[in-house]
Coordinates of C-alpha atoms and ligand atoms in Angstrom, one line a residue:
Chain A
M1 CA -21.8 14.3 -2.1
D2 CA -23.4 13.4 -5.7
K3 CA -22.5 10.0 -7.1
V4 CA -20.8 10.8 -11.0
A5 CA -20.5 8.4 -13.7
I6 CA -19.0 8.9 -17.2
V7 CA -22.6 8.4 -19.8
A8 CA -20.8 9.3 -22.8
G9 CA -17.0 9.7 -24.8
G10 CA -15.5 9.9 -27.9
T11 CA -12.3 11.0 -29.6
S12 CA -10.4 12.4 -32.7
R13 CA -8.3 10.1 -34.6
F14 CA -4.7 10.9 -33.2
G15 CA -1.5 11.6 -35.3
V16 CA 0.0 14.2 -37.2
R17 CA -3.2 16.0 -38.4
N18 CA -4.1 19.3 -40.9
L19 CA -7.0 19.9 -38.4
T20 CA -6.8 23.1 -36.0
W21 CA -7.3 23.2 -32.8
R22 CA -10.8 23.8 -33.0
E23 CA -11.4 21.3 -36.0
L24 CA -9.5 18.8 -33.2
L25 CA -12.0 19.2 -30.9
Q26 CA -15.2 19.1 -34.1
E27 CA -13.5 16.3 -34.5
A28 CA -14.2 14.5 -30.8
A29 CA -17.6 16.3 -31.2
A30 CA -18.4 14.3 -34.3
A31 CA -17.1 11.3 -32.4
T32 CA -19.2 11.8 -29.5
F33 CA -22.4 12.7 -30.2
D34 CA -25.4 11.8 -33.6
A35 CA -28.5 12.9 -34.4
E36 CA -29.1 9.6 -32.0
S37 CA -27.6 10.8 -28.8
R38 CA -29.9 11.1 -25.8
I39 CA -28.0 14.4 -25.2
L40 CA -26.6 17.1 -27.4
P41 CA -24.1 19.7 -26.1
K42 CA -26.3 22.6 -26.2
E43 CA -28.3 21.2 -23.2
I44 CA -25.4 20.8 -21.4
D45 CA -25.0 22.8 -19.0
T46 CA -20.5 22.7 -17.8
L47 CA -17.8 22.8 -19.8
V48 CA -14.3 21.9 -18.4
V49 CA -11.6 22.2 -21.2
G50 CA -8.6 20.2 -20.4
A51 CA -5.5 22.3 -22.3
A52 CA -1.9 22.6 -21.9
E53 CA -0.3 25.0 -23.8
P54 CA -2.5 26.6 -26.6
E55 CA -0.3 29.8 -26.3
R56 CA 2.1 27.9 -27.4
F57 CA 0.8 25.2 -29.8
A58 CA -2.1 27.2 -31.4
F59 CA -1.5 31.2 -30.3
Q60 CA -4.9 31.1 -29.0
S61 CA -5.8 31.5 -24.9
Y62 CA -9.1 31.8 -23.4
V63 CA -10.3 28.4 -24.8
A64 CA -13.1 27.6 -22.4
P65 CA -15.5 30.6 -24.0
L66 CA -13.8 29.2 -27.7
A67 CA -14.7 25.7 -27.8
A68 CA -18.5 26.1 -26.1
E69 CA -19.0 28.0 -29.3
T70 CA -17.7 25.7 -31.5
L71 CA -19.4 23.3 -30.0
G72 CA -22.8 25.0 -30.0
M73 CA -23.5 25.3 -25.7
T74 CA -24.1 28.7 -23.5
P75 CA -22.8 26.8 -20.4
K76 CA -23.1 28.1 -17.1
M77 CA -20.6 27.1 -15.8
L78 CA -17.2 27.1 -17.7
L79 CA -13.1 26.9 -17.5
R80 CA -9.6 25.5 -18.8
T81 CA -7.6 23.6 -16.7
E82 CA -3.9 23.6 -17.2
L83 CA -1.2 21.0 -15.4
A84 CA 0.4 20.0 -18.5
C85 CA 0.9 16.3 -19.4
A86 CA -2.7 15.7 -16.5
S87 CA -4.4 18.9 -17.9
G88 CA -7.1 16.8 -19.2
Q89 CA -7.5 14.5 -16.0
M90 CA -7.8 17.4 -14.1
A91 CA -10.4 18.8 -16.9
L92 CA -12.6 15.2 -15.5
R93 CA -11.5 15.8 -11.8
T94 CA -13.0 19.7 -11.7
A95 CA -16.3 18.4 -13.2
W96 CA -16.7 15.8 -11.0
A97 CA -16.1 17.8 -8.4
H98 CA -18.6 20.4 -9.8
I99 CA -20.9 17.9 -10.1
A100 CA -20.4 15.2 -6.9
S101 CA -21.1 19.1 -5.0
G102 CA -24.0 19.9 -6.7
L103 CA -22.9 22.7 -8.8
C104 CA -24.4 21.1 -11.9
D105 CA -26.1 18.4 -13.6
V106 CA -23.9 16.9 -16.6
A107 CA -20.7 18.3 -17.7
L108 CA -19.0 18.0 -21.3
V109 CA -14.8 17.7 -20.4
A110 CA -13.0 18.1 -23.6
G111 CA -9.6 17.7 -23.7
V112 CA -7.5 19.3 -27.0
E113 CA -4.2 20.2 -28.1
K114 CA -2.2 20.8 -31.2
M115 CA 1.1 20.3 -30.8
N116 CA 2.6 20.0 -34.5
L117 CA 3.9 23.1 -35.9
P118 CA 5.8 23.9 -39.2
N119 CA 9.0 24.4 -36.6
M120 CA 9.8 21.4 -34.8
A121 CA 12.2 23.5 -32.6
E122 CA 9.3 25.7 -31.4
T123 CA 7.6 23.0 -30.7
Q124 CA 10.0 21.3 -28.3
A125 CA 10.7 24.8 -27.4
S126 CA 7.1 24.8 -26.4
M127 CA 7.6 21.3 -24.3
A128 CA 10.7 22.7 -22.8
C129 CA 9.5 25.3 -20.8
V130 CA 6.9 22.7 -19.0
L131 CA 9.8 22.4 -16.9
D132 CA 12.1 25.2 -14.8
R133 CA 12.6 27.4 -17.3
E134 CA 14.7 29.7 -16.1
W135 CA 16.7 27.7 -14.1
E136 CA 17.0 24.3 -16.1
G137 CA 15.1 25.0 -19.3
L138 CA 18.1 27.1 -19.9
H139 CA 20.2 24.0 -19.9
G140 CA 18.7 22.1 -22.7
A141 CA 16.3 20.4 -20.4
S142 CA 13.4 18.8 -22.2
A143 CA 11.6 15.6 -20.7
P144 CA 13.5 13.1 -23.2
P145 CA 16.9 13.5 -20.7
F146 CA 15.1 13.9 -17.7
F147 CA 13.2 10.5 -17.8
A148 CA 16.4 9.3 -20.2
M149 CA 17.9 9.9 -16.1
C150 CA 15.3 7.6 -14.4
A151 CA 15.8 4.7 -16.7
Q152 CA 20.0 5.4 -16.2
R153 CA 19.0 5.4 -12.5
H154 CA 16.8 2.1 -12.2
M155 CA 19.4 0.1 -15.1
H156 CA 22.2 1.2 -12.1
S157 CA 20.0 0.6 -9.4
Y158 CA 18.0 -2.4 -10.2
G159 CA 20.0 -3.9 -13.4
T160 CA 16.6 -2.6 -15.4
T161 CA 17.5 -3.5 -18.9
V162 CA 17.1 -1.5 -22.5
E163 CA 15.8 -5.0 -23.7
Q164 CA 12.8 -4.8 -20.8
M165 CA 11.9 -1.2 -21.9
A166 CA 11.9 -2.1 -25.4
K167 CA 9.7 -4.5 -24.6
V168 CA 7.0 -2.2 -23.3
V169 CA 7.3 -0.3 -26.5
E170 CA 6.7 -3.5 -28.5
K171 CA 3.5 -4.2 -26.3
N172 CA 1.7 -0.7 -26.5
H173 CA 2.8 -0.6 -30.1
H174 CA 0.6 -4.0 -30.5
Y175 CA -2.3 -2.9 -29.1
S176 CA -1.9 0.0 -30.6
T177 CA -3.1 -1.5 -34.4
F178 CA -5.3 -2.5 -33.0
N179 CA -6.7 0.9 -32.4
P180 CA -7.4 3.0 -35.4
T181 CA -7.7 6.2 -33.5
A182 CA -4.0 5.7 -32.7
H183 CA -1.0 8.1 -33.9
F184 CA 0.6 4.9 -34.6
T185 CA -0.6 1.7 -36.2
K186 CA 2.1 -0.5 -37.1
E187 CA 3.8 -3.4 -35.2
V188 CA 6.8 -2.2 -33.6
P189 CA 9.4 -5.4 -32.5
M190 CA 11.5 -4.9 -29.6
D191 CA 14.6 -5.2 -32.4
K192 CA 13.2 -2.2 -34.5
V193 CA 13.3 -0.2 -30.9
L194 CA 16.7 -1.2 -30.7
R195 CA 17.9 -0.2 -33.4
S196 CA 15.7 3.3 -33.7
P197 CA 17.6 6.8 -33.4
M198 CA 19.4 7.8 -30.1
V199 CA 17.3 10.7 -28.5
A200 CA 18.8 11.0 -24.9
P201 CA 20.6 8.1 -24.5
P202 CA 19.5 5.0 -23.1
L203 CA 16.3 6.4 -24.3
R204 CA 15.7 6.0 -28.2
L205 CA 13.3 7.5 -30.4
F206 CA 10.7 4.3 -30.3
D207 CA 11.3 4.9 -26.5
C208 CA 9.8 7.9 -26.9
S209 CA 5.8 9.1 -27.5
G210 CA 5.3 11.0 -30.1
I211 CA 4.2 14.7 -30.9
T212 CA 0.8 14.6 -31.2
D213 CA -1.7 16.4 -32.2
G214 CA -5.8 14.8 -30.9
A215 CA -9.0 15.7 -29.2
A216 CA -10.8 13.9 -26.5
I217 CA -14.2 14.5 -24.9
A218 CA -16.2 13.0 -21.9
I219 CA -19.6 13.2 -20.8
L220 CA -20.2 13.3 -17.2
A221 CA -23.4 13.5 -15.0
R222 CA -24.9 13.1 -11.6
E223 CA -26.5 10.3 -10.6
A224 CA -30.1 11.1 -10.7
I225 CA -29.7 12.0 -14.2
V226 CA -26.8 8.8 -15.4
P227 CA -30.6 6.3 -16.1
D228 CA -31.5 9.0 -18.6
L229 CA -28.3 8.8 -20.6
T230 CA -26.5 5.1 -20.6
D231 CA -27.9 2.1 -19.3
T232 CA -23.9 1.1 -18.8
P233 CA -22.8 4.2 -17.4
L234 CA -18.7 4.2 -15.4
W235 CA -18.9 5.6 -12.5
V236 CA -16.2 7.1 -10.9
H237 CA -15.0 5.5 -7.6
G238 CA -12.1 7.9 -6.1
W239 CA -9.5 9.8 -6.7
G240 CA -5.8 10.5 -6.1
Q241 CA -3.0 12.9 -6.7
A242 CA 0.7 14.1 -4.9
N243 CA 3.6 16.8 -5.7
Q244 CA 7.2 16.6 -4.8
G245 CA 9.1 19.2 -5.7
F246 CA 9.5 21.7 -9.5
R247 CA 12.9 21.6 -10.3
T248 CA 14.8 18.4 -11.4
G249 CA 17.4 18.1 -8.7
A250 CA 14.1 18.6 -5.8
I251 CA 12.8 15.0 -7.5
G252 CA 14.7 12.4 -5.7
D253 CA 16.7 9.1 -6.6
L254 CA 14.6 9.3 -9.9
A255 CA 14.8 5.4 -10.3
S256 CA 11.7 5.5 -7.8
W257 CA 8.6 8.5 -8.7
P258 CA 7.4 8.7 -4.2
A259 CA 5.1 11.1 -4.9
M260 CA 3.4 8.1 -7.4
S261 CA 3.1 5.8 -4.6
L262 CA 1.4 8.6 -2.3
A263 CA -1.3 9.0 -5.1
A264 CA -1.7 6.1 -5.8
R265 CA -1.9 5.4 -1.9
E266 CA -4.7 8.3 -1.6
A267 CA -6.5 6.3 -4.6
Y268 CA -7.0 3.0 -3.2
R269 CA -7.7 4.6 -0.2
N270 CA -11.0 7.1 -1.6
A271 CA -12.0 3.9 -3.8
R272 CA -11.6 1.0 -1.0
V273 CA -9.6 -1.0 -3.6
S274 CA -6.3 -1.9 -3.8
P275 CA -4.1 -3.0 -6.9
K276 CA -4.5 -6.5 -7.5
D277 CA -8.9 -5.5 -7.7
L278 CA -7.7 -3.4 -10.9
D279 CA -8.8 -5.3 -14.0
V280 CA -7.1 -3.4 -16.4
V281 CA -5.5 0.3 -15.9
E282 CA -4.9 3.2 -18.4
L283 CA -1.3 4.8 -16.9
H284 CA 1.1 7.4 -18.8
D285 CA 3.4 5.6 -20.3
C286 CA 5.3 9.0 -22.1
F287 CA 8.7 7.3 -22.3
S288 CA 9.5 3.0 -21.9
I289 CA 10.9 3.4 -18.4
S290 CA 7.8 5.7 -17.2
E291 CA 5.6 2.7 -17.6
I292 CA 8.1 0.0 -15.6
I293 CA 8.7 2.6 -13.2
A294 CA 4.6 3.4 -12.7
Y295 CA 3.9 -0.9 -12.0
E296 CA 6.1 -0.4 -9.4
Q297 CA 5.4 3.4 -7.7
L298 CA 1.5 1.9 -8.3
G299 CA 1.5 -1.5 -6.2
F300 CA 1.7 -4.3 -8.8
T301 CA 5.4 -5.7 -8.6
P302 CA 8.0 -4.6 -5.6
E303 CA 10.5 -1.6 -5.9
G304 CA 13.0 -3.0 -8.6
K305 CA 10.9 -5.8 -10.2
G306 CA 9.7 -3.5 -13.1
G307 CA 11.5 -5.1 -15.8
A308 CA 10.7 -8.8 -14.9
F309 CA 6.7 -7.5 -14.4
I310 CA 7.6 -7.0 -18.7
D311 CA 9.2 -10.1 -18.7
E312 CA 6.5 -12.1 -17.7
G313 CA 3.6 -11.1 -19.5
Q314 CA 1.9 -9.7 -16.6
S315 CA 1.2 -6.2 -18.3
Y316 CA -0.5 -8.1 -21.3
I317 CA -4.3 -9.0 -21.5
G318 CA -4.4 -12.9 -19.8
G319 CA -1.2 -10.9 -17.1
S320 CA -2.2 -10.0 -14.1
T321 CA -2.4 -6.1 -14.7
P322 CA -3.2 -5.6 -18.2
I323 CA -2.0 -2.5 -19.3
N324 CA -2.4 1.0 -21.6
T325 CA -4.3 -2.0 -23.9
R326 CA -5.3 1.2 -25.6
G327 CA -1.7 1.2 -27.5
G328 CA -0.3 3.7 -24.6
L329 CA 1.2 7.1 -24.9
L330 CA 4.2 5.6 -27.4
G331 CA 1.3 3.9 -29.5
C332 CA -1.5 6.8 -29.5
G333 CA 0.6 9.8 -29.5
H334 CA 0.3 12.2 -26.6
P335 CA -1.5 15.1 -27.4
L336 CA -1.2 17.0 -23.5
G337 CA -4.5 17.5 -22.7
A338 CA -6.3 15.3 -24.6
T339 CA -4.3 12.2 -23.5
G340 CA -5.5 12.2 -19.8
V341 CA -9.8 12.2 -21.5
A342 CA -9.0 9.9 -24.5
Q343 CA -7.6 7.2 -21.6
V344 CA -10.7 7.8 -19.6
V345 CA -12.7 7.0 -23.2
E346 CA -10.6 4.2 -23.9
L347 CA -11.7 2.9 -20.0
F348 CA -15.6 3.6 -20.3
R349 CA -15.3 0.9 -23.7
T350 CA -13.3 -1.2 -22.4
L351 CA -15.9 -2.0 -19.3
R352 CA -18.7 -1.7 -21.9
S353 CA -17.2 -4.1 -24.2
E354 CA -17.3 -2.7 -27.0
V355 CA -13.5 -2.1 -27.6
P356 CA -12.3 -4.5 -30.8
P357 CA -11.9 -8.2 -29.4
Q358 CA -7.3 -8.1 -29.2
R359 CA -7.3 -4.9 -26.8
Q360 CA -10.2 -6.0 -24.9
V361 CA -10.1 -7.3 -21.8
S362 CA -12.8 -9.1 -20.8
G363 CA -15.2 -8.8 -18.0
A364 CA -13.3 -5.8 -16.8
T365 CA -15.0 -4.2 -13.8
L366 CA -12.8 -1.7 -12.1
A367 CA -9.9 0.3 -14.2
M368 CA -7.5 3.0 -13.4
A369 CA -6.6 6.3 -15.7
H370 CA -3.1 7.4 -14.5
N371 CA -1.1 10.8 -15.3
L372 CA 2.3 11.8 -14.8
S373 CA 3.1 15.6 -15.8
G374 CA 6.4 17.8 -15.9
N375 CA 9.5 15.7 -15.2
A376 CA 7.5 13.2 -12.9
N377 CA 7.0 15.5 -9.9
T378 CA 3.0 15.9 -9.9
H379 CA 1.0 12.1 -10.3
S380 CA -2.8 12.2 -10.4
I381 CA -5.4 8.9 -10.5
G382 CA -8.7 8.2 -11.3
I383 CA -10.7 4.9 -10.2
Y384 CA -13.4 3.5 -12.4
G385 CA -15.6 1.0 -11.8
L386 CA -19.1 -0.3 -13.6
D387 CA -20.6 -0.7 -9.8
K388 CA -21.6 2.0 -8.4
P389 CA -19.4 3.2 -5.5
G390 CA -20.5 1.7 -2.3
T391 CA -22.7 -1.2 -4.4
A392 CA -19.9 -3.7 -5.7
A393 CA -20.2 -7.2 -3.9
Chain B
M1 CA 14.4 41.1 2.9
T2 CA 17.0 42.6 5.4
S3 CA 18.4 46.0 4.2
G4 CA 21.0 45.3 1.2
A5 CA 21.4 41.8 2.4
L6 CA 19.8 40.0 -0.5
S7 CA 19.5 42.7 -3.8
A8 CA 20.4 46.6 -3.0
D9 CA 17.7 47.5 -5.5
K10 CA 14.5 47.6 -3.0
H11 CA 10.9 47.0 -4.0
G12 CA 9.8 49.0 -7.0
G13 CA 11.9 52.4 -5.6
G14 CA 14.3 53.6 -8.0
A15 CA 15.0 50.6 -9.6
P16 CA 16.8 51.1 -12.8
P17 CA 14.9 50.6 -16.1
P18 CA 15.6 46.8 -17.5
R19 CA 18.8 47.1 -19.3
K20 CA 18.1 44.8 -22.7
P21 CA 20.0 42.1 -23.2
H22 CA 20.4 41.3 -27.1
I23 CA 17.8 38.7 -27.6
E24 CA 17.7 37.7 -31.0
L25 CA 14.0 35.1 -31.0
P26 CA 11.3 36.8 -29.7
F27 CA 11.5 37.7 -25.9
L28 CA 9.3 34.6 -25.0
L29 CA 11.2 32.2 -27.1
D30 CA 14.5 33.0 -25.2
F31 CA 15.3 31.0 -23.1
V32 CA 18.1 32.7 -20.5
P33 CA 16.3 34.7 -17.7
L34 CA 16.7 38.6 -17.1
Q35 CA 19.2 39.4 -14.8
D36 CA 20.1 42.5 -14.4
E37 CA 18.5 44.8 -10.9
G38 CA 15.9 45.9 -13.3
S39 CA 14.3 43.0 -13.6
T40 CA 14.8 40.4 -10.9
Q41 CA 15.7 40.2 -6.9
V42 CA 18.5 38.0 -7.4
S43 CA 20.5 39.7 -9.8
R44 CA 23.6 39.4 -7.2
F45 CA 23.1 35.9 -8.3
F46 CA 24.1 36.3 -11.8
S47 CA 26.8 39.4 -10.7
A48 CA 28.6 37.0 -8.4
L49 CA 29.1 33.9 -10.8
K50 CA 30.4 36.8 -13.2
E51 CA 33.0 37.1 -10.6
G52 CA 33.7 33.4 -10.6
R53 CA 31.3 33.3 -7.4
F54 CA 29.1 30.8 -7.4
E55 CA 26.6 31.7 -4.7
T56 CA 22.8 31.1 -3.6
T57 CA 20.8 32.4 -0.5
R58 CA 20.0 30.8 3.0
C59 CA 17.7 32.1 5.5
T60 CA 19.0 33.5 8.5
A61 CA 15.4 33.1 10.3
C62 CA 15.7 28.9 10.2
D63 CA 18.9 28.7 8.4
T64 CA 17.2 26.8 6.3
L65 CA 20.2 26.9 2.5
L66 CA 17.9 27.2 -0.4
F67 CA 18.7 26.8 -4.2
Q68 CA 17.6 28.6 -6.4
P69 CA 18.4 31.7 -4.1
R70 CA 15.0 33.3 -3.0
T71 CA 12.8 36.1 -1.9
T72 CA 11.1 34.6 0.4
C73 CA 12.1 31.7 2.8
P74 CA 9.5 28.5 1.9
E75 CA 9.7 27.2 5.0
C76 CA 9.1 29.8 7.6
M77 CA 8.3 32.3 5.5
S78 CA 10.8 34.5 6.5
T79 CA 11.9 37.6 3.4
E80 CA 15.8 37.7 6.0
L81 CA 18.1 36.1 4.0
R82 CA 21.7 36.6 3.0
W83 CA 24.0 35.3 0.4
E84 CA 26.4 32.6 1.1
E85 CA 28.7 31.0 -1.2
L86 CA 27.9 27.3 -2.3
P87 CA 31.2 25.4 -3.2
Q88 CA 31.8 24.4 -7.5
S89 CA 32.5 21.0 -7.0
G90 CA 30.6 18.0 -6.6
R91 CA 29.7 14.3 -8.5
I92 CA 27.6 13.2 -11.1
Y93 CA 24.4 11.8 -9.3
A94 CA 22.8 11.3 -13.2
F95 CA 23.5 12.1 -16.9
S96 CA 22.2 12.0 -20.3
A97 CA 22.5 13.4 -23.5
M98 CA 20.2 15.6 -26.1
L99 CA 21.0 14.3 -29.4
M100 CA 18.1 15.0 -31.5
G101 CA 15.2 17.7 -30.5
A102 CA 16.5 20.3 -29.0
P103 CA 14.6 23.8 -28.5
I104 CA 14.9 26.2 -30.5
G105 CA 17.3 28.5 -30.4
M106 CA 19.8 25.8 -29.4
E107 CA 19.8 23.4 -32.5
K108 CA 23.8 25.0 -32.5
D109 CA 24.4 23.2 -29.7
L110 CA 23.5 19.5 -30.5
P111 CA 24.6 17.3 -29.4
F112 CA 24.9 18.4 -25.8
V113 CA 25.6 16.5 -22.3
L114 CA 23.4 17.6 -19.4
G115 CA 23.0 16.0 -15.7
L116 CA 22.5 16.7 -11.9
I117 CA 25.7 17.4 -9.8
D118 CA 25.7 16.5 -6.1
L119 CA 27.5 19.5 -4.4
D120 CA 29.5 18.7 -2.5
G121 CA 28.9 18.9 1.7
V122 CA 25.8 20.6 1.4
G123 CA 22.9 18.6 0.0
L124 CA 22.0 20.2 -2.8
R125 CA 21.2 18.1 -6.3
I126 CA 21.9 20.4 -9.1
F127 CA 21.3 20.4 -12.7
S128 CA 23.5 21.6 -15.5
R129 CA 25.0 21.8 -18.9
F130 CA 27.9 19.4 -19.2
E131 CA 30.8 20.4 -20.3
G132 CA 34.5 18.7 -21.1
G133 CA 33.3 15.7 -23.1
S134 CA 30.7 13.8 -25.1
Y135 CA 28.4 11.8 -23.2
E136 CA 30.8 8.4 -22.7
D137 CA 33.1 10.4 -21.2
F138 CA 31.0 11.2 -18.4
A139 CA 30.0 8.2 -15.5
I140 CA 27.9 7.9 -12.6
G141 CA 30.1 9.1 -9.6
Q142 CA 32.4 11.1 -11.2
R143 CA 33.8 14.1 -10.0
M144 CA 33.0 17.8 -11.6
R145 CA 33.6 21.4 -11.2
L146 CA 31.7 24.5 -12.0
R147 CA 32.5 26.6 -15.1
V148 CA 31.2 30.2 -16.0
H149 CA 29.3 30.2 -19.5
T150 CA 29.1 33.7 -20.7
F151 CA 25.9 33.5 -23.5
P152 CA 26.8 36.1 -26.3
D153 CA 25.0 39.0 -25.1
G154 CA 27.1 38.5 -21.8
R155 CA 24.1 37.4 -19.5
V156 CA 25.8 34.4 -17.7
T157 CA 24.8 30.7 -16.8
Y158 CA 26.4 27.9 -14.8
R159 CA 27.9 24.4 -16.5
F160 CA 29.7 21.8 -14.9
A161 CA 33.1 19.8 -16.4
P162 CA 35.0 17.1 -15.2
A163 CA 37.5 18.4 -12.5
A164 CA 40.3 17.4 -13.7
D165 CA 39.7 19.1 -17.3
T166 CA 43.0 21.3 -18.2
F167 CA 41.4 22.8 -20.7
P168 CA 41.0 27.0 -20.5
L169 CA 38.3 28.1 -18.3
Q170 CA 36.6 29.9 -21.3
A171 CA 34.0 27.1 -23.6
K172 CA 35.3 26.0 -26.3
A173 CA 34.2 27.6 -29.6
Ligands
LIG1 ZN1 13.4 30.4 7.0

């Protein structure tokens, strides 16, 4: 298998945008390439588009050729990946697999989601059909009550508090104030979280990531070509993924997500690293409670200690594992297909010391990106590093 | 599947044309599944529910109880399944409520309570809308009982309400 690295990337601004699906993609392209770029899309042989629900949000399917035409590409291999909230990461992983196996040389990965529609109830319906529509969606199931039940069980089993969840929100919004592409760029102190309207108890408005438009692009290349494209690549070190069930009643005890620890174990094994080796982590804080459970399932702290982990400041820059220094989904918003790509663009920039100092983890060389999808039944993880795999000291 | 055991109507042959429910939204924004024999092989689940029975399928080859009802057993790939009645009572495992942001068609239902019920004695955890109270009225471990909910066009689903609940079987207006 060929080694593969990320050699370039960029994102649109995230938010409620006056841009169509294809215009979001073009904004991300303009953020990734210019006339000085060592490669342009028209020279790239492979296109993988991560998009969760363009049929629902933009009434458009078959988006890979749309994206190719928009970017001026005539690729010899193109497709779209869909895994709900992990669609972007699956686009990266699919591109990696094609390059690593020798099927292509360079791939452009684009994650795009246009989510804000004139009718918010229609957007909510589209979000709800990620769950089991016939058997659970018809009851009114959607993401907020599911993650609310996870919070309820975590509080019930471990004594986790709404204040601890609010601290996660405060942290991620703090970092997003230094990210000009984030949907939310103002500080959200704990008391503001705790006074915000209740959405699905115990989760309040600021415990939930936003309905956000956005796009992100990353360029992946095989080892032999990497030096032509960048002097400081971000190498793919390993992947992990696991799924357990689909319907909500099959997910287990809700306070823990066994599929997440399975995915993490596989990723650590494939990358030959352990949790303490990671310098910075982008994880899927779709809700505040998701980040607390993730601290535990990814192995940064024992099960039940996620609340204490944020209380101790361990997930801030300067703590044991800086987490979501981009601003997270809570601060940046969560355009489904774009999120997984934008997280990796952030790691690419962080490990190259290119982000503003307030969210720079200095000296970081090894990083993780995690996405959950649906009702947390599936977890997808990538591990990335500055050192070429197998060459680390 | 055994002849006649799962559904009166077999693949293809002689299935009646779908009886169209009255759907106000575009069909692909309607959350309630089609339930008639012309649309699904497990229409018996819905016809039984209309008569007050909560049923699912059990695999006759490997004895696995399957929810939702299936046409092929995921454990052993047998199609020899039979219908079996489920208990209609259980305890709350977890719950929350939708106070805002309901999917289209459910805005008028706000606020509503949702949660997971551990059915008595069968090892099944079922997600459902709750009736008979607001969020503050429910607790983990509370005993609940199934009620049949009929949508205006006659399609049905199940919901759960407090077991001691005394108001009439029909949902509140
Ligand atoms: Zn079986």
